[in-house]
PDB file of C-alpha atoms in Angstrom:
ATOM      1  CA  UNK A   1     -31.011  78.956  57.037  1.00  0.00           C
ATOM      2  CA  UNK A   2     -31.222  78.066  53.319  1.00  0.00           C
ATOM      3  CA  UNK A   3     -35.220  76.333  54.253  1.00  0.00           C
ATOM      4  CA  UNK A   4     -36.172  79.553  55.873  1.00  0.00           C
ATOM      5  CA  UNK A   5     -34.897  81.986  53.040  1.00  0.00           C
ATOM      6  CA  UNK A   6     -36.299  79.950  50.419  1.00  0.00           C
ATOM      7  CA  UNK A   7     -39.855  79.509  52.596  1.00  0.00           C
ATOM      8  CA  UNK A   8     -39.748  83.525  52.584  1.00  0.00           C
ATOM      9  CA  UNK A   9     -39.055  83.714  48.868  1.00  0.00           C
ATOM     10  CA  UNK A  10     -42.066  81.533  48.454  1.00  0.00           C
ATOM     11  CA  UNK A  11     -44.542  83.873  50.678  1.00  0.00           C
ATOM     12  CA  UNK A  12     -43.265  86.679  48.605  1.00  0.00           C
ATOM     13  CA  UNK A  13     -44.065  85.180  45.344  1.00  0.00           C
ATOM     14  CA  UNK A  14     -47.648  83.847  46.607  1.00  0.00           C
ATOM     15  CA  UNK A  15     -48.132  87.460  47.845  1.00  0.00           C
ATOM     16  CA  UNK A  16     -47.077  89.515  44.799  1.00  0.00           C
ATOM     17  CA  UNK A  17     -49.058  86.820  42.703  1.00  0.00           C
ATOM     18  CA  UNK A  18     -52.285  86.988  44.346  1.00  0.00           C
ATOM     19  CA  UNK A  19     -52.162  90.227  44.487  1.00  0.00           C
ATOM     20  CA  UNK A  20     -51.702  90.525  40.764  1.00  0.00           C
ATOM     21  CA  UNK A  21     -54.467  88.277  40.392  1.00  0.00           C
ATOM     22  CA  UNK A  22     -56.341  90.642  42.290  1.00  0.00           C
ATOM     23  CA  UNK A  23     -56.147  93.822  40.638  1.00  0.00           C
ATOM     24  CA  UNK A  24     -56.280  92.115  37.437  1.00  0.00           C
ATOM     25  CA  UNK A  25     -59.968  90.861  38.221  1.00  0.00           C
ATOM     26  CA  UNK A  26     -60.175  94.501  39.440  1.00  0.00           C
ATOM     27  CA  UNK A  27     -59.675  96.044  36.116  1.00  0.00           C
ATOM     28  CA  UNK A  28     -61.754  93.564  34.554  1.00  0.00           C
ATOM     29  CA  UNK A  29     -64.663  95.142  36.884  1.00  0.00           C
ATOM     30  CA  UNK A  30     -63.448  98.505  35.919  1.00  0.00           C
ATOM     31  CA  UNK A  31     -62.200  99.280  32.759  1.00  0.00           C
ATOM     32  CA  UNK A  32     -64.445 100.775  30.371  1.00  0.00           C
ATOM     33  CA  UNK A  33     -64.167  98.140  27.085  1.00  0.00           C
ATOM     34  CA  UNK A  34     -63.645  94.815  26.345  1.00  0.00           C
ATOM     35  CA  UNK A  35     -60.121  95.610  24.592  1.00  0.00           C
ATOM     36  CA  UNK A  36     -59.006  97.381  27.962  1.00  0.00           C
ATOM     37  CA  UNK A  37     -60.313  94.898  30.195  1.00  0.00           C
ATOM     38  CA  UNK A  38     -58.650  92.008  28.236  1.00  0.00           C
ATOM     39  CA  UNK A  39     -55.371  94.307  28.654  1.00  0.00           C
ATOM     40  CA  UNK A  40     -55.433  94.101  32.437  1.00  0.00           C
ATOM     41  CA  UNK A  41     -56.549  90.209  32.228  1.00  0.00           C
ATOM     42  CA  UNK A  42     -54.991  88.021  29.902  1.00  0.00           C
ATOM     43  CA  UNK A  43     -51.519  89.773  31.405  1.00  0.00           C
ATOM     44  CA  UNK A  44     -51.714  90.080  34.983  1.00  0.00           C
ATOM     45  CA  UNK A  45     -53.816  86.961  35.349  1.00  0.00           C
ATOM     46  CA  UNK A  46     -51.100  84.751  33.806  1.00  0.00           C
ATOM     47  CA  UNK A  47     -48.754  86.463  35.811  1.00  0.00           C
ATOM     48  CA  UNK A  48     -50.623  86.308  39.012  1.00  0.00           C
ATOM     49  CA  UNK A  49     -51.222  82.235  38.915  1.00  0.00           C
ATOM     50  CA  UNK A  50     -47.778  81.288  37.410  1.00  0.00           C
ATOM     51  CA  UNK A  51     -46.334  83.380  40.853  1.00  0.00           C
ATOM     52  CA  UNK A  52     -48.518  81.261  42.938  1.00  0.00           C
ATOM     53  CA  UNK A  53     -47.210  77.948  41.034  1.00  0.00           C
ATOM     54  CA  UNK A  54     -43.595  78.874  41.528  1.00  0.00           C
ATOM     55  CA  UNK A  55     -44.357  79.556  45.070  1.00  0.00           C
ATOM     56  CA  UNK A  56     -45.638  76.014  45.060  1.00  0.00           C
ATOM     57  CA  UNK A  57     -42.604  74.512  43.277  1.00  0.00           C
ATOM     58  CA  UNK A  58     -40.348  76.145  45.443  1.00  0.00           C
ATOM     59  CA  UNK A  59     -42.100  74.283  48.647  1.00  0.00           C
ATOM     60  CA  UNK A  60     -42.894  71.410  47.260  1.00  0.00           C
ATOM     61  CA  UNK A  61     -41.165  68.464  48.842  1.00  0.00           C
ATOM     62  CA  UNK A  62     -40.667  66.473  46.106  1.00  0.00           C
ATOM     63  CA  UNK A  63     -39.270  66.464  42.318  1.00  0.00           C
ATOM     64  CA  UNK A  64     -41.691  65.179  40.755  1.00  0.00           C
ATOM     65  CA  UNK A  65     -44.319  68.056  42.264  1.00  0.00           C
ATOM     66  CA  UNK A  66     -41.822  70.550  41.583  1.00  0.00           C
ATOM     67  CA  UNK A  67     -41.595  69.441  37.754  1.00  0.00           C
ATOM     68  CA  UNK A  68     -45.250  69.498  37.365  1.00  0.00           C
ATOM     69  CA  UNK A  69     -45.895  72.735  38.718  1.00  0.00           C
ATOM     70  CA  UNK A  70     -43.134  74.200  35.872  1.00  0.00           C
ATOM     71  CA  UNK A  71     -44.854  72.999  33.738  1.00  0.00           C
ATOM     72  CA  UNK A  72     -48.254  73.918  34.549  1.00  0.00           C
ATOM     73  CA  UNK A  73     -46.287  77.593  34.488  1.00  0.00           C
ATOM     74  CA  UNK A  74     -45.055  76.773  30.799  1.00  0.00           C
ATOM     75  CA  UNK A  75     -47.963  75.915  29.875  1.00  0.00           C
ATOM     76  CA  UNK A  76     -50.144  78.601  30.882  1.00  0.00           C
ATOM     77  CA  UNK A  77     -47.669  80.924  29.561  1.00  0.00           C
ATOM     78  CA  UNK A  78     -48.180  79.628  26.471  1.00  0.00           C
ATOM     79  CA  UNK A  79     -51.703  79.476  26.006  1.00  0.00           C
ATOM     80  CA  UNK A  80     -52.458  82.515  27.664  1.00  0.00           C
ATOM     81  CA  UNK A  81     -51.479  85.097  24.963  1.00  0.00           C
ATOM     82  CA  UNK A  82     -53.264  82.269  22.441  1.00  0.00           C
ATOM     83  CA  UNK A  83     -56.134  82.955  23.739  1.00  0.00           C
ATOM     84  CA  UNK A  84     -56.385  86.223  24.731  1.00  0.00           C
ATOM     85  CA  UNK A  85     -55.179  86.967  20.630  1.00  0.00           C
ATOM     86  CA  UNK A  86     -58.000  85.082  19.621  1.00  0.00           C
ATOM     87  CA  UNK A  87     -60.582  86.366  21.446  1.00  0.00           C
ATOM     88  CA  UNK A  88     -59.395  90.306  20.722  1.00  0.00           C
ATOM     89  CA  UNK A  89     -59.146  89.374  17.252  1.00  0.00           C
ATOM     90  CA  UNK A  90     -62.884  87.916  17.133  1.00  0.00           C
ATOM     91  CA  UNK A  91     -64.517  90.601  19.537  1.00  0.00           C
ATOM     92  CA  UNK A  92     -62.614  92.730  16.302  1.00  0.00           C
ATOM     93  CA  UNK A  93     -63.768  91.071  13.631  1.00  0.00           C
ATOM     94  CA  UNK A  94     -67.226  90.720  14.575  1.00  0.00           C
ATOM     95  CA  UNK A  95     -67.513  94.589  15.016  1.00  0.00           C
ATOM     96  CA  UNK A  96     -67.693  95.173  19.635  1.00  0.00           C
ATOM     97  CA  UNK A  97     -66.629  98.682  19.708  1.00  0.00           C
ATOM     98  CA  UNK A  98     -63.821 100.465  21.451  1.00  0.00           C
ATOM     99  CA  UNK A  99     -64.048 102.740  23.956  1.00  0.00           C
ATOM    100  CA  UNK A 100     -65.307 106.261  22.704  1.00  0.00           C
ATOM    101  CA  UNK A 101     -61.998 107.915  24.688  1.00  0.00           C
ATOM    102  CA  UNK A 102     -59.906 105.379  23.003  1.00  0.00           C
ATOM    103  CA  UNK A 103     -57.326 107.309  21.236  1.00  0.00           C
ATOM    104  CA  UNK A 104     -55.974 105.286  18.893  1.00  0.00           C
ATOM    105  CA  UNK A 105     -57.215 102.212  16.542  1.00  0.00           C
ATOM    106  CA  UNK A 106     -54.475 101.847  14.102  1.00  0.00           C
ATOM    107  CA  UNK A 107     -56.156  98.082  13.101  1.00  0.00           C
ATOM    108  CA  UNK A 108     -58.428  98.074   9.713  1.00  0.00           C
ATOM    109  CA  UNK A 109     -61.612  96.712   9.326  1.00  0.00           C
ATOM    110  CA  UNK A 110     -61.178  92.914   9.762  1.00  0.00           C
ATOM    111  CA  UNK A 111     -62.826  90.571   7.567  1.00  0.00           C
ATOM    112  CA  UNK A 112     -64.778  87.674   9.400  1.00  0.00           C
ATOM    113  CA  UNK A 113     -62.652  84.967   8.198  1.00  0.00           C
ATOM    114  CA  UNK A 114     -64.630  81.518   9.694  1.00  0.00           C
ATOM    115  CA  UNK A 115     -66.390  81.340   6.491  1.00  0.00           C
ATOM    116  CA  UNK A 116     -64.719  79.045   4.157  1.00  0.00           C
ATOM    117  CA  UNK A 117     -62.140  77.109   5.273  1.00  0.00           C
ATOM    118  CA  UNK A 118     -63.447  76.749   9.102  1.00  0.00           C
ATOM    119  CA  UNK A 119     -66.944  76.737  10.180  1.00  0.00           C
ATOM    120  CA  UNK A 120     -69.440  75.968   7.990  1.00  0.00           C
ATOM    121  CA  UNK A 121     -71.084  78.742   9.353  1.00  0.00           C
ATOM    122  CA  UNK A 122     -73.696  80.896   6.492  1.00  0.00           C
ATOM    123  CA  UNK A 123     -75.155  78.375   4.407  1.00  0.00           C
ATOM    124  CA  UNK A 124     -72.227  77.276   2.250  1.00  0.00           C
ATOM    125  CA  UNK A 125     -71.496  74.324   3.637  1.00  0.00           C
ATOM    126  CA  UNK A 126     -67.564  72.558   2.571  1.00  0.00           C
ATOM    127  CA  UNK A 127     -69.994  69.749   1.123  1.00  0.00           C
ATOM    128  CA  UNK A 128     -71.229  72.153  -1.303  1.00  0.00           C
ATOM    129  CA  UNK A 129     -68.248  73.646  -2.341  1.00  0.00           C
ATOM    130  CA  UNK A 130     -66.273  70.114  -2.958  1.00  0.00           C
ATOM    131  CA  UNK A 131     -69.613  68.905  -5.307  1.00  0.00           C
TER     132      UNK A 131
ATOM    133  CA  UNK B   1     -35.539  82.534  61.941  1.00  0.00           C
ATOM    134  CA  UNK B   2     -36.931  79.125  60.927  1.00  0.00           C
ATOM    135  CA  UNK B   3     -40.011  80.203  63.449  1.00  0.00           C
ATOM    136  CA  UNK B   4     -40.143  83.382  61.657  1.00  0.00           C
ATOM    137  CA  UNK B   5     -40.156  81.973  58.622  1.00  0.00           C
ATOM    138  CA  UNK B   6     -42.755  79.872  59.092  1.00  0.00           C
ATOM    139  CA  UNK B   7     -44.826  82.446  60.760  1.00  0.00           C
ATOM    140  CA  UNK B   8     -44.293  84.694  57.743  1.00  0.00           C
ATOM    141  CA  UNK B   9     -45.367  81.955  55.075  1.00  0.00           C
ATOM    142  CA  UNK B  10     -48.500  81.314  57.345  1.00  0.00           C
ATOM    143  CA  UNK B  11     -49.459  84.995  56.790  1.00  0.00           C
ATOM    144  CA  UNK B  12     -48.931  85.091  53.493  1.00  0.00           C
ATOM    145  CA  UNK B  13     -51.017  82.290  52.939  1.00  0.00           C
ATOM    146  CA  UNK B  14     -54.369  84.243  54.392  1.00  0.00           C
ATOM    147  CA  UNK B  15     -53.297  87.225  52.295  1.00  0.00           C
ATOM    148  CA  UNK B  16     -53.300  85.644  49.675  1.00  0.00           C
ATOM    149  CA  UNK B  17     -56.351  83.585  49.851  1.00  0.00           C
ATOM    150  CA  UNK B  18     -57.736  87.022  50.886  1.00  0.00           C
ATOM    151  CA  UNK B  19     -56.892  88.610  48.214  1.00  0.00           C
ATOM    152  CA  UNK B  20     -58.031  85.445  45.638  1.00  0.00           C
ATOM    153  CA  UNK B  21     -61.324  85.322  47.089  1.00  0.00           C
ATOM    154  CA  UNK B  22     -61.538  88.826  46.279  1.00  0.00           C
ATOM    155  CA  UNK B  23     -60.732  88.052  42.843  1.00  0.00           C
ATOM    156  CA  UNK B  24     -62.886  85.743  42.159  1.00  0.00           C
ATOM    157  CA  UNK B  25     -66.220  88.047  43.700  1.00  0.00           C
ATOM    158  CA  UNK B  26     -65.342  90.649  41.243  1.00  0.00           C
ATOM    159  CA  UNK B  27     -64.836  88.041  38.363  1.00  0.00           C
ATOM    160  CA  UNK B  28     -68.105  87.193  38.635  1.00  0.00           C
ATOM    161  CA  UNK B  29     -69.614  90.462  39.218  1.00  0.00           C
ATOM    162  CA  UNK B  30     -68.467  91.471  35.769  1.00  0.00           C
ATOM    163  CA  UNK B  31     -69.634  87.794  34.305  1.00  0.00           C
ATOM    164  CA  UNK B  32     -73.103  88.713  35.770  1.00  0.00           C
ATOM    165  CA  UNK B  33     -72.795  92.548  34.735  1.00  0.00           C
ATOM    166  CA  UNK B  34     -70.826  91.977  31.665  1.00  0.00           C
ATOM    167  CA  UNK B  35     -72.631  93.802  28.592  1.00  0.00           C
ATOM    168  CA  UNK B  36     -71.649  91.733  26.055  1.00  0.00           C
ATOM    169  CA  UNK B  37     -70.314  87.987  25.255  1.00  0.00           C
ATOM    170  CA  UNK B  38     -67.010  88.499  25.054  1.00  0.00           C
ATOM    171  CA  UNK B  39     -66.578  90.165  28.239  1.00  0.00           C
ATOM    172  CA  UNK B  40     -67.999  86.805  29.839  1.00  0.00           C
ATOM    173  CA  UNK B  41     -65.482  84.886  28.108  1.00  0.00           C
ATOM    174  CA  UNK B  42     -63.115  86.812  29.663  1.00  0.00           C
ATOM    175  CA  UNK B  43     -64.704  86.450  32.905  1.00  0.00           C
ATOM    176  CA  UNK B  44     -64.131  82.682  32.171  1.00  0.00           C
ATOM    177  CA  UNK B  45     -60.638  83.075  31.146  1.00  0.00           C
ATOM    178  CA  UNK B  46     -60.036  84.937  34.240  1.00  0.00           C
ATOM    179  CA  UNK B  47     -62.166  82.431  36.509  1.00  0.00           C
ATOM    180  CA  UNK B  48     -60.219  79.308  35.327  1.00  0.00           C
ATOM    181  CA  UNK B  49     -56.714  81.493  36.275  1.00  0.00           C
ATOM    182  CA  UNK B  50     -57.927  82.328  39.411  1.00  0.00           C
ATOM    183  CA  UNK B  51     -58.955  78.719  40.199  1.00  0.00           C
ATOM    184  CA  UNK B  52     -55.036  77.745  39.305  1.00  0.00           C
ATOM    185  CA  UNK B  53     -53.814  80.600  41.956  1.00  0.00           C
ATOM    186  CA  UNK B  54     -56.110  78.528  44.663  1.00  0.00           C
ATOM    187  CA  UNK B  55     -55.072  75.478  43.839  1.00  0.00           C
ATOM    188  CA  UNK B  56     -51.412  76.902  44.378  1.00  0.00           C
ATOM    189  CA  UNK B  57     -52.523  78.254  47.724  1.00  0.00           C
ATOM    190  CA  UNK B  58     -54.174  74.951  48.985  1.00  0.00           C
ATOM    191  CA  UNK B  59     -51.243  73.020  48.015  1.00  0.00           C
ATOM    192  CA  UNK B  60     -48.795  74.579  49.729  1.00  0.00           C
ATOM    193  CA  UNK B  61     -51.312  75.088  52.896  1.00  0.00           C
ATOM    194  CA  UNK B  62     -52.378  71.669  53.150  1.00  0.00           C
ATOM    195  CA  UNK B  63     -49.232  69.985  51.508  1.00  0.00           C
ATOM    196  CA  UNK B  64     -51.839  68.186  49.205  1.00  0.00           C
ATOM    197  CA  UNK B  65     -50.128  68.097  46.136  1.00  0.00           C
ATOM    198  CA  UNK B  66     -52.235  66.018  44.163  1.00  0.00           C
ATOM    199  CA  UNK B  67     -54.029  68.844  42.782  1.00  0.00           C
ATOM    200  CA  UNK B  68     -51.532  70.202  40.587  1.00  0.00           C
ATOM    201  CA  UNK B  69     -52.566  67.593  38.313  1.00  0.00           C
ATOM    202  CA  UNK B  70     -55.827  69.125  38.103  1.00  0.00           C
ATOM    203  CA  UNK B  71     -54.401  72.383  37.861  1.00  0.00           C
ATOM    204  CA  UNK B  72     -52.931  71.853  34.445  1.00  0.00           C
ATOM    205  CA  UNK B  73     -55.904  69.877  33.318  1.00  0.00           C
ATOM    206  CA  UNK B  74     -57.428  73.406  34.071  1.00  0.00           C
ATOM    207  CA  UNK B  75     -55.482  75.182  32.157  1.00  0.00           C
ATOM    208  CA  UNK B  76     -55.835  72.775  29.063  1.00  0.00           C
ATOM    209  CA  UNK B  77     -59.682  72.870  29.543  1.00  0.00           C
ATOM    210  CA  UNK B  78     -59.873  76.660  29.926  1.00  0.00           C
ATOM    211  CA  UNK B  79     -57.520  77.665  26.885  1.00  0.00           C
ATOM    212  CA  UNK B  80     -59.828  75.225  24.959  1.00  0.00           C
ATOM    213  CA  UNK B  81     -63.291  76.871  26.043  1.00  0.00           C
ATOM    214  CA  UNK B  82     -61.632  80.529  25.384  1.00  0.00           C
ATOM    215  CA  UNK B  83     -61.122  79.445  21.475  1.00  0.00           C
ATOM    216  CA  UNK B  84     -64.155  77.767  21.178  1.00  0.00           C
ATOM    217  CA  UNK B  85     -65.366  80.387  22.447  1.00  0.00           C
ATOM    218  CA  UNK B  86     -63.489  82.685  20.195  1.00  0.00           C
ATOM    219  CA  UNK B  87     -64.497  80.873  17.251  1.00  0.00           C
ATOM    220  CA  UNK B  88     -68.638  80.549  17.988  1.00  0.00           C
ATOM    221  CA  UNK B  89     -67.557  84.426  18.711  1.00  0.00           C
ATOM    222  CA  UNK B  90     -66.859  85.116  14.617  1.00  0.00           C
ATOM    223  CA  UNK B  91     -69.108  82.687  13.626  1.00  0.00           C
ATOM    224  CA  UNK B  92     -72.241  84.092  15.220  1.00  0.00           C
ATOM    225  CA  UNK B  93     -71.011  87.574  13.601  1.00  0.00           C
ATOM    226  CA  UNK B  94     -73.324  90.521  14.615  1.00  0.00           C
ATOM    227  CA  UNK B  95     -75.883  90.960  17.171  1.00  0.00           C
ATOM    228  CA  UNK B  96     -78.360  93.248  18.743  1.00  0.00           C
ATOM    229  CA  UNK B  97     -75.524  93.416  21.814  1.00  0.00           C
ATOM    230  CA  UNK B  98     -73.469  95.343  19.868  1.00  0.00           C
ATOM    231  CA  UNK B  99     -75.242  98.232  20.290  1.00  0.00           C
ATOM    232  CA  UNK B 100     -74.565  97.534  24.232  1.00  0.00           C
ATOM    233  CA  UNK B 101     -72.086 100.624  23.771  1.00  0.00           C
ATOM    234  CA  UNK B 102     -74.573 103.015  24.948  1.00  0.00           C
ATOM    235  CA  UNK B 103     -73.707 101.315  28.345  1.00  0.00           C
ATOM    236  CA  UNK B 104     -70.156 102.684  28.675  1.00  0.00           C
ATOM    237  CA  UNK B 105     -69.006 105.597  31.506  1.00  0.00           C
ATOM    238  CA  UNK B 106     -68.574 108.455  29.337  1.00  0.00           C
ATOM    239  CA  UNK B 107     -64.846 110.220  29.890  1.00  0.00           C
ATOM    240  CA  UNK B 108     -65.657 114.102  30.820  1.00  0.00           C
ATOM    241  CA  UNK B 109     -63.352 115.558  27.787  1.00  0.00           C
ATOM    242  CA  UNK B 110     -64.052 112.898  25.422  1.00  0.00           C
ATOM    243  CA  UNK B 111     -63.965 114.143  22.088  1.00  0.00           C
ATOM    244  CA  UNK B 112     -66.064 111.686  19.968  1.00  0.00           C
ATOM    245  CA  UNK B 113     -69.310 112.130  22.485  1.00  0.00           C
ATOM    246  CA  UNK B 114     -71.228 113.625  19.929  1.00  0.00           C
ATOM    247  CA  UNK B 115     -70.198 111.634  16.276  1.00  0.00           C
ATOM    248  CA  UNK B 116     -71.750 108.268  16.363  1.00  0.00           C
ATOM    249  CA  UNK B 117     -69.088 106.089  15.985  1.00  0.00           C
ATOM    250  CA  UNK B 118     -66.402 104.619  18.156  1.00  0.00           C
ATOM    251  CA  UNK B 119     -63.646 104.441  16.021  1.00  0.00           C
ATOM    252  CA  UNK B 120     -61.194 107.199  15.995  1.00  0.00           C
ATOM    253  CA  UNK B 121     -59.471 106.364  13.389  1.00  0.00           C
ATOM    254  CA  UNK B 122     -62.763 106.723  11.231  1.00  0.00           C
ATOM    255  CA  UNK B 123     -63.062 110.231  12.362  1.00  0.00           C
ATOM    256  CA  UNK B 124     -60.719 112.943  11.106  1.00  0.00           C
ATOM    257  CA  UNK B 125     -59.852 115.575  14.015  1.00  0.00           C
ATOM    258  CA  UNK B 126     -62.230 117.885  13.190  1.00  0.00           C
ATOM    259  CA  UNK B 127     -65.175 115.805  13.611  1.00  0.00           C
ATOM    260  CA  UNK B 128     -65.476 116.684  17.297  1.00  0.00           C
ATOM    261  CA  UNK B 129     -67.624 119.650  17.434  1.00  0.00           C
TER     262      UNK B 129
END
């Protein structure tokens, strides 16, 4: 009784995931901007493949399988809004537009900050600087 | 109701894969379509999640297990692409695919059509005319 409920709990979550998954690579086809389209995949992407891991963790037979698949779910949780931040904040910085129906953009003008202490990107190098 | 059970896990299973595969065919539509960079670094981003949903899928179809392992080596390997990504992003700063905007579907009512510029906030209301 217990196996079956917890086998249906696991089809559920590997349903709702997938789907998740799949209208989240739907928005990326449709939505209009970059900003938009990392809106409906750095969310329901992480969302989508953590489901399917707990799905997996719930049927797994062992601990040990269990275990990893948590934390293959903590760790994409983590490092999901990492790097979807990151990649906004560059697409920002360097200047890709919004939308034209975009209502709001309450954000200033970023500067583009791998210059000095990062990438020795535009000619002044970290060698120069320490000489 | 262990038979149903069973039964209901093996649909759920070609659903799913269904709806994965479907996934990834319009991942990589926008990769191939995608105007600019960063949209196919999302692509990426999105292709690498998608792979960990499979891998889910397979393991609990096939009872192989082993891949889980791989799964979070995914994970590690994709986060790490995004911000290197991210970071040859800023440091290759402006290019001609920035002007890509032209490309976008233009909303029916949208007020800032006509003033160059896609920031809003740059625009007082009265600029659309």
């Amino acid at each position: 009784m217990m196996e079956s409920i917890v086998t249906i709990l696991a089809g559920l979550l590997l349903l709702v995931g997938s789907a998740f998954a799949a209208i989240a690579a739907f928005g990326i086809l449709r939505l209009p901007d970059i900003y938009s389209r990392m809106h409906a995949a750095s969310k329901a992407g992480a969302v989508g493949s953590g489901m399917a891991l707990l799905a997996l963790a719930l049927m797994a037979d062992s601990l040990p399988v269990a275990l990893r698949a948590i934390a293959a779910i903590a760790f994409f949780l983590l490092t999901a809004p990492l790097s979807a931040h990151l990649l906004a904040k560059a697409a920002y910085a360097v200047g890709y537009k919004l939308w034209p129906g975009s209502v709001l953009d309450e954000m200033p003008e970023v500067a583009i900050t791998t210059r000095r202490s990062d990438t020795p990107a535009r000619g002044d190098s970290p060698a120069q600087q320490s000489s | 109701m262990s038979e149903f059970a069973s039964e209901f896990l093996d649909i759920c299973l070609s659903l799913s894969l269904a709806m994965l595969g479907l996934a990834f065919f319009f991942t990589i539509a926008r990769i191939i379509r995608g105007p600019t960079l960063p949209d196919r670094v999302l692509g990426l981003d999105m292709l690498t999640s998608v792979a960990i949903g499979f891998i889910a899928v397979i393991g609990i179809d096939t009872g192989r297990t082993l891949y889980v392992d791989i799964a979070i080596a995914l994970g590690l390997v994709g986060f790490l692409a995004t911000v290197a990504f991210a970071r040859f992003i800023l440091a290759r700063g402006k290019t001609a695919d920035d002007d890509e905007r032209q490309g976008l579907p233009i909303m029916d009512d949208d007020p800032h059509r006509d003033t160059g510029s896609g920031n809003p906030a740059a625009d007082t209301g009265e600029a659309a005319r």
